[in-house]
XYZ file of C-alpha atoms in Angstrom:
517
model
C -16.136 27.537 -142.447
C -15.199 31.222 -142.596
C -17.709 33.674 -143.900
C -17.966 37.393 -144.330
C -20.380 38.968 -141.832
C -23.415 40.867 -142.930
C -23.707 44.450 -141.751
C -26.457 43.656 -139.263
C -26.873 45.293 -135.886
C -24.975 43.260 -133.285
C -26.846 41.628 -130.453
C -24.595 41.537 -127.357
C -27.349 40.372 -125.008
C -26.351 36.717 -124.759
C -26.155 35.826 -121.064
C -22.750 34.857 -119.730
C -23.219 31.807 -117.540
C -19.937 31.406 -115.766
C -17.899 34.239 -114.298
C -16.134 32.113 -111.720
C -12.607 31.858 -112.946
C -10.484 34.953 -112.589
C -7.303 35.229 -114.630
C -3.971 34.732 -112.967
C -1.741 37.746 -112.645
C 0.124 37.144 -115.895
C 3.219 39.175 -116.847
C 2.064 42.322 -118.566
C 3.168 42.880 -122.153
C 1.960 46.432 -122.414
C 1.776 48.843 -125.288
C 3.286 52.244 -124.576
C 0.272 54.305 -123.678
C -0.834 57.731 -124.563
C -1.325 59.843 -121.533
C -3.958 62.510 -121.080
C -1.568 65.279 -122.092
C -2.157 68.368 -124.178
C 0.950 68.978 -126.280
C 1.989 72.605 -126.474
C 5.121 72.451 -128.641
C 6.806 75.492 -130.097
C 6.959 74.023 -133.574
C 8.915 76.942 -134.964
C 11.821 76.201 -132.604
C 11.686 72.521 -133.463
C 11.720 73.211 -137.200
C 14.612 75.653 -136.836
C 16.781 73.073 -135.093
C 15.976 70.152 -137.354
C 17.708 70.793 -140.680
C 20.718 68.534 -140.134
C 18.594 65.749 -138.680
C 16.126 65.944 -141.578
C 18.958 65.568 -144.072
C 20.259 62.512 -142.231
C 16.842 60.876 -141.962
C 16.044 60.831 -145.673
C 12.661 61.359 -147.301
C 9.553 61.001 -145.137
C 7.234 58.047 -145.621
C 3.464 57.919 -145.516
C 2.110 57.075 -142.072
C -1.267 58.760 -141.736
C 0.113 61.638 -139.655
C -0.947 64.907 -141.334
C 1.456 67.792 -141.861
C 0.519 71.435 -141.364
C -1.924 72.666 -144.041
C -0.173 73.868 -147.190
C -2.693 76.678 -147.683
C -1.591 79.613 -145.473
C -5.181 80.694 -144.862
C -6.211 77.241 -143.710
C -3.106 77.002 -141.534
C -3.903 80.332 -139.884
C -7.502 79.260 -139.284
C -6.371 75.942 -137.774
C -3.895 77.709 -135.493
C -6.686 80.032 -134.360
C -8.848 77.037 -133.401
C -5.890 75.399 -131.646
C -5.299 78.616 -129.686
C -8.954 78.823 -128.670
C -8.921 75.202 -127.494
C -5.602 75.677 -125.686
C -7.162 78.533 -123.722
C -9.418 76.022 -121.988
C -8.545 73.604 -119.210
C -5.948 71.130 -120.418
C -6.390 67.380 -120.305
C -4.621 67.018 -116.984
C -6.814 69.558 -115.158
C -10.117 67.866 -114.510
C -13.412 68.307 -112.735
C -14.595 64.680 -112.567
C -18.040 64.983 -114.091
C -19.809 64.323 -117.397
C -22.367 67.033 -116.646
C -20.891 69.653 -118.962
C -20.305 67.348 -121.950
C -23.789 65.857 -121.496
C -25.309 69.342 -121.515
C -23.464 70.245 -124.720
C -24.408 67.045 -126.518
C -28.011 67.474 -125.439
C -28.128 70.853 -127.194
C -26.453 69.298 -130.239
C -29.176 66.625 -130.438
C -27.121 63.807 -128.876
C -25.045 62.927 -131.948
C -23.353 60.096 -130.023
C -26.643 58.143 -130.220
C -26.578 58.104 -134.035
C -24.233 55.099 -134.365
C -23.070 52.018 -132.428
C -19.705 52.255 -130.726
C -16.764 50.326 -129.332
C -15.427 52.037 -126.199
C -11.821 51.428 -125.062
C -10.245 52.003 -121.662
C -7.176 50.651 -119.857
C -3.742 51.989 -118.949
C -1.572 51.001 -121.911
C -2.273 49.927 -125.474
C -5.497 51.848 -126.055
C -4.502 53.740 -129.186
C -2.799 50.803 -130.914
C -5.827 48.635 -130.134
C -8.179 51.321 -131.442
C -6.237 51.555 -134.706
C -6.382 47.762 -135.121
C -10.132 47.689 -134.459
C -10.605 50.481 -136.970
C -8.577 48.607 -139.598
C -10.602 45.428 -139.103
C -13.972 47.169 -139.295
C -12.898 49.115 -142.379
C -11.812 45.895 -144.074
C -15.385 44.636 -143.678
C -16.668 47.700 -145.553
C -17.935 49.615 -142.541
C -17.497 53.364 -142.384
C -15.559 54.103 -139.221
C -14.963 57.036 -136.927
C -12.026 56.855 -134.511
C -11.344 59.165 -131.566
C -7.996 58.828 -129.778
C -5.753 60.991 -127.621
C -3.340 62.628 -127.257
C -2.009 63.333 -130.725
C 1.534 62.629 -131.865
C 1.975 65.709 -134.061
C -1.280 67.190 -135.349
C -4.451 67.814 -133.377
C -6.472 66.591 -136.354
C -5.132 63.058 -135.745
C -7.523 62.717 -132.840
C -10.604 62.517 -135.063
C -10.455 60.050 -137.946
C -13.014 59.101 -140.581
C -12.547 56.065 -142.799
C -9.179 55.367 -141.136
C -7.705 58.786 -141.956
C -7.483 61.963 -139.864
C -10.098 64.515 -140.816
C -8.844 67.362 -142.938
C -7.838 70.655 -141.371
C -10.770 72.253 -143.176
C -13.261 69.798 -141.687
C -11.706 70.173 -138.242
C -12.124 73.951 -138.438
C -15.672 73.679 -139.778
C -16.681 71.217 -137.050
C -15.347 73.524 -134.356
C -17.113 76.545 -135.814
C -20.366 74.591 -136.073
C -20.443 73.742 -132.378
C -18.734 76.890 -131.011
C -21.972 78.843 -130.352
C -23.364 75.921 -128.375
C -20.101 75.565 -126.454
C -20.383 79.219 -125.403
C -23.989 78.633 -124.367
C -23.031 75.733 -122.093
C -20.023 77.651 -120.753
C -22.355 80.397 -119.567
C -24.576 77.931 -117.710
C -21.924 75.831 -115.928
C -19.692 76.469 -112.942
C -16.635 75.658 -115.082
C -16.145 76.160 -118.808
C -15.935 73.089 -120.997
C -12.395 71.752 -121.104
C -10.116 71.227 -124.098
C -10.875 67.508 -124.080
C -14.627 67.956 -123.629
C -14.883 70.242 -126.648
C -12.779 67.874 -128.772
C -14.964 64.950 -127.697
C -18.101 66.811 -128.746
C -16.439 67.668 -132.068
C -15.650 63.989 -132.670
C -19.173 62.820 -131.894
C -20.657 65.543 -134.092
C -18.294 64.764 -136.972
C -19.153 61.064 -136.766
C -22.881 61.806 -136.897
C -22.508 64.222 -139.811
C -20.536 61.739 -141.932
C -22.375 59.480 -140.956
C -20.307 56.531 -139.688
C -21.422 52.926 -139.279
C -19.467 52.521 -136.039
C -17.350 54.712 -133.764
C -14.156 53.487 -132.080
C -13.635 55.673 -129.020
C -10.662 55.760 -126.646
C -11.175 57.272 -123.204
C -8.999 60.215 -122.265
C -8.456 59.181 -118.650
C -10.234 56.692 -116.451
C -13.757 55.779 -117.431
C -16.750 56.686 -115.265
C -16.316 60.446 -115.428
C -14.312 60.605 -118.643
C -15.878 62.947 -121.207
C -16.211 60.112 -123.714
C -18.455 58.161 -121.329
C -21.672 59.705 -122.601
C -21.805 56.866 -125.125
C -23.127 53.393 -124.383
C -20.632 51.169 -126.138
C -21.996 47.957 -127.633
C -18.531 46.574 -126.891
C -16.381 47.728 -123.955
C -12.672 46.979 -124.322
C -10.328 47.022 -121.319
C -6.630 46.936 -122.200
C -4.075 46.008 -119.496
C -4.367 48.056 -116.306
C -1.295 49.239 -114.425
C -0.299 52.285 -112.382
C -0.584 55.671 -114.083
C -2.403 58.906 -113.232
C -2.478 57.621 -109.648
C -3.336 61.084 -108.317
C -6.607 60.896 -110.255
C -7.473 57.232 -110.575
C -6.138 55.482 -107.479
C -2.919 53.999 -106.172
C -3.577 50.297 -106.872
C -4.722 48.393 -109.974
C -7.936 47.561 -108.108
C -8.740 51.222 -107.419
C -7.922 52.193 -110.989
C -10.099 49.351 -112.310
C -13.096 50.658 -110.332
C -12.906 53.934 -112.236
C -12.246 52.315 -115.612
C -15.076 49.787 -115.202
C -17.519 52.673 -115.601
C -17.504 52.247 -119.376
C -19.153 48.815 -119.045
C -22.829 49.403 -119.776
C -25.922 47.238 -119.475
C -26.059 44.298 -121.900
C -22.724 45.191 -123.489
C -19.967 42.738 -124.343
C -16.751 43.247 -122.378
C -13.456 42.272 -124.019
C -10.961 41.972 -121.185
C -7.207 41.867 -121.806
C -4.886 40.096 -119.371
C -5.181 41.865 -116.024
C -3.850 41.717 -112.463
C -6.184 39.533 -110.404
C -7.643 42.393 -108.356
C -8.336 44.483 -111.465
C -9.964 41.533 -113.252
C -12.167 40.881 -110.216
C -13.454 44.450 -110.308
C -14.279 44.189 -114.000
C -16.067 40.864 -113.616
C -18.105 42.186 -110.697
C -19.180 45.204 -112.738
C -20.123 42.940 -115.653
C -22.367 40.849 -113.408
C -24.037 43.988 -112.031
C -25.047 45.244 -115.496
C -25.678 41.858 -117.171
C -22.743 42.256 -119.544
C -21.172 39.351 -121.420
C -17.454 38.876 -120.777
C -14.692 37.563 -123.030
C -11.313 37.163 -121.308
C -7.889 36.970 -122.881
C -6.357 33.625 -122.051
C -9.785 32.066 -121.661
C -12.194 32.865 -124.497
C -9.550 34.341 -126.837
C -5.817 34.959 -127.016
C -2.477 34.610 -128.797
C -1.772 30.986 -129.655
C 1.655 31.589 -131.185
C 3.900 34.361 -132.405
C 7.169 34.484 -134.308
C 9.367 37.475 -135.042
C 9.233 38.276 -138.756
C 10.839 40.868 -141.006
C 9.052 44.127 -140.309
C 6.867 42.753 -137.529
C 5.603 39.373 -136.369
C 3.575 36.391 -137.548
C 0.673 35.399 -135.302
C -1.857 32.681 -134.773
C -4.782 34.151 -132.879
C -7.677 32.431 -131.194
C -10.811 34.491 -131.542
C -14.267 34.032 -130.118
C -15.226 32.009 -133.178
C -12.101 29.958 -133.798
C -8.475 30.147 -134.923
C -6.897 32.672 -137.289
C -3.501 31.359 -138.470
C -0.703 33.147 -140.332
C -1.695 36.714 -139.461
C 1.125 39.155 -140.183
C 1.247 42.196 -137.908
C 3.704 44.935 -138.958
C 4.276 46.054 -135.360
C 6.945 44.942 -132.909
C 6.611 43.378 -129.474
C 4.584 40.766 -127.620
C 2.379 43.542 -126.265
C 1.220 44.357 -129.800
C 0.358 40.704 -130.397
C -1.872 40.822 -127.315
C -3.393 44.085 -128.535
C -4.176 42.334 -131.815
C -5.955 39.495 -130.004
C -8.028 42.011 -128.045
C -8.876 43.984 -131.198
C -9.948 40.828 -133.048
C -12.179 39.723 -130.167
C -13.748 43.185 -129.997
C -14.638 43.125 -133.684
C -15.945 39.570 -133.444
C -18.112 40.632 -130.496
C -19.400 43.606 -132.480
C -20.456 41.254 -135.276
C -22.058 38.829 -132.811
C -19.443 36.105 -133.212
C -19.309 33.865 -130.152
C -22.896 34.549 -129.160
C -25.124 34.633 -132.233
C -22.681 32.954 -134.604
C -20.261 30.078 -133.984
C -17.885 30.854 -136.847
C -14.779 32.810 -137.679
C -14.663 35.985 -139.711
C -13.238 35.805 -143.230
C -9.553 34.957 -142.725
C -8.291 36.750 -145.839
C -10.025 39.936 -144.776
C -8.558 39.640 -141.279
C -5.077 39.076 -142.667
C -5.206 42.015 -145.054
C -6.548 44.301 -142.323
C -3.829 43.460 -139.801
C -1.121 43.665 -142.481
C -2.132 47.291 -143.122
C -2.067 48.414 -139.471
C 0.253 51.205 -138.401
C 0.768 52.829 -135.006
C 3.005 55.906 -135.287
C 5.298 56.486 -132.354
C 5.127 52.856 -131.199
C 8.411 51.070 -131.947
C 8.557 53.205 -135.083
C 11.769 53.214 -137.118
C 12.525 56.697 -138.476
C 16.134 56.264 -139.600
C 18.659 53.576 -140.505
C 22.443 53.454 -139.974
C 22.274 53.946 -137.108
C 18.697 52.854 -136.553
C 16.573 55.355 -134.640
C 13.393 53.983 -133.047
C 10.626 56.049 -131.428
C 8.381 54.704 -128.692
C 5.894 56.724 -126.650
C 6.248 54.722 -123.435
C 5.822 57.004 -120.419
C 5.169 54.758 -117.409
C 7.054 51.748 -115.987
C 4.736 49.141 -117.521
C 5.034 50.739 -120.955
C 8.802 50.988 -120.528
C 9.091 47.287 -119.686
C 7.099 46.405 -122.799
C 9.223 48.702 -124.948
C 12.451 47.269 -123.526
C 11.322 43.733 -124.283
C 10.143 44.669 -127.770
C 13.272 46.527 -128.846
C 15.474 43.699 -127.534
C 13.470 41.031 -129.331
C 12.945 42.825 -132.629
C 16.262 44.593 -133.178
C 18.991 42.908 -131.130
C 21.159 46.026 -131.068
C 24.795 45.513 -130.112
C 24.606 48.837 -128.271
C 21.528 50.929 -127.547
C 21.532 54.615 -126.638
C 18.423 56.059 -125.036
C 17.043 59.563 -125.486
C 14.589 60.306 -122.694
C 12.335 63.338 -122.278
C 9.702 62.723 -119.610
C 6.873 64.585 -117.913
C 7.422 65.659 -114.340
C 4.292 64.000 -112.997
C 5.299 60.454 -113.981
C 7.135 57.664 -112.141
C 10.422 58.603 -113.772
C 12.589 56.368 -111.581
C 10.485 53.291 -112.329
C 10.537 54.225 -116.011
C 14.333 54.544 -116.136
C 14.864 51.357 -114.123
C 12.967 49.414 -116.783
C 15.452 50.583 -119.426
C 18.638 50.332 -117.345
C 19.491 46.767 -118.458
C 19.348 47.645 -122.172
C 20.648 51.243 -122.426
C 24.426 51.490 -122.729
C 24.083 55.272 -122.307
C 21.146 57.611 -121.865
C 20.854 61.193 -123.088
C 18.317 63.080 -120.985
C 16.511 66.047 -122.468
C 13.121 67.750 -122.456
C 10.276 68.378 -124.856
C 8.567 71.750 -125.277
C 5.606 71.018 -122.970
C 5.254 73.048 -119.798
C 4.842 69.692 -118.031
C 8.256 68.435 -119.138
C 10.658 67.462 -116.364
C 13.680 69.733 -116.034
C 16.666 68.001 -117.697
C 18.912 68.510 -114.673
C 16.298 66.969 -112.362
C 15.841 64.093 -114.788
C 19.608 63.672 -114.984
C 19.870 63.463 -111.197
C 17.452 60.517 -111.169
C 19.170 58.958 -114.184
C 22.578 59.124 -112.480
C 21.166 57.225 -109.499
C 19.861 54.530 -111.850
C 22.609 54.346 -114.500
C 25.690 55.918 -112.870
C 27.207 59.242 -113.887
C 29.426 57.786 -116.625
C 26.369 56.569 -118.589
C 24.325 59.796 -118.450
C 24.580 62.815 -120.728
C 22.453 65.967 -120.472
C 21.287 67.888 -123.566
C 18.501 70.380 -122.740
C 17.415 70.709 -126.401
C 15.832 67.705 -128.064
C 17.584 68.254 -131.395
C 20.951 68.334 -129.617
C 20.001 65.205 -127.678
C 19.206 63.343 -130.901
C 22.498 64.470 -132.447
C 24.416 63.357 -129.353
C 22.726 59.941 -129.256
C 23.332 59.329 -132.951
C 26.992 60.282 -132.492
C 27.319 57.860 -129.571
C 25.733 55.090 -131.635
C 28.027 55.811 -134.583
C 31.136 55.478 -132.431
C 31.037 51.714 -132.917
C 31.146 52.058 -136.698
C 28.638 51.953 -139.546
C 28.043 48.197 -139.394
C 28.158 47.729 -135.634
C 24.440 47.253 -135.064
C 24.108 50.147 -132.620
C 20.801 51.986 -132.304
C 18.941 54.841 -130.626
C 15.604 54.636 -128.802
C 13.730 57.905 -128.211
C 11.100 57.627 -125.487
C 9.524 59.108 -122.354
C 6.452 60.918 -123.638
C 4.078 61.147 -126.587
C 5.168 64.769 -126.913
C 8.857 63.853 -127.011
C 8.172 61.267 -129.701
C 6.022 63.663 -131.733
C 8.678 66.349 -131.695
C 11.387 63.808 -132.532
C 9.325 62.722 -135.556
C 9.337 66.300 -136.791
C 13.060 66.610 -136.205
C 13.691 63.390 -138.100
C 11.726 64.615 -141.096
C 8.471 62.782 -140.478
C 6.318 65.900 -140.102
């Protein structure tokens, strides 16, 4: 019998008796991940080049992505805070230590101890999983705080309360509240607090001030030394691990898993997505060391069935407490179905299902929560005729998942890719994943200083696709125009489409150009 959980403190201390069976190395259906990048777009240039594309795209729709503040004073104040944060180390320049963030939070009274938390690491799928967890918790009348990175368009997206980004005014106020303490710590440390460390402190402070019932926190990069890892998550979630940030985290899934396993704390519950065998072994070993309970996808929970449906997919999920049939998820791709299973298990674990309670959560509440989930920039349709889809894949695993999802969900007769990638990624592996499905590819760049030069990107693309299938357009607005023109060559009812991908920044800027800002 399903029943609605009471808002009691979870008890994740149930001993896990058998940690003998390690998952097989199942094919990875991975959500396009958000890298640890700090977007630095010149929004004025983007806006100036977007008028034609905006007219073609039609009116924007609500998606939880905030626009710039309408009040000029507030907008100026927000830009001033953004400039101050941008003057610090970016998210890709790191000193692997939690010493500075711990010192700041100590002065602030350790706000991260004021609420229980669900901590999420992995390579791909973290943000989509975090948004699903948030939706489920909110549906059970809990006040949530969510911290994710990087942002698609607005920096305020990173800190959400009650499933909505905090207002620009609250973002500014939170920064001003902690700024004196930030300066104090800066003066005492060898290195100043980084962009990401200050934002993390802002999130934890905002959650405590609200106050929230539970925080859903996505790591920025890695785990052990990530700035978010000053919390002790009641539930530790590990989404699929693959190769990314290899210069920082390691060159094999096993090495990367060692770093990411650092979020698993004593007596926590670990919700483990499908993993390569060596990565799963690392996680299980860490769980044994700290007496954590483990729930594994494919063993204790998983996706029992999925069918493509209009606007998404219909799922039957097996949770820790039983089956959840006829769950509609308005997101595309098998990888999102697996993210949903992980999110459900994480929420069940938070409520004590599977240890304290042998029951399912209320099925109607679960269904309504999943039906309301959105994940901007992940297989997101921003235009029809021809259809333009945005996906923030930026590594080979994410690209493979995106290729599978767009093929399954849309069945385009001809697909044109628009790719703007960062120079520090495995661009060849990324392009090779899309080669079977892109008829042509238009290579371009976003406005980040980390963007790969279009000519260099084109040289790699020519090796993968052949010169006749590659077009170079240095400006993103021109690249979108060119791709739409190529798609329209087959006629209005041909079923051709455009997929924009390569980076969260590319997708965010494309959203603005297509009138979604």
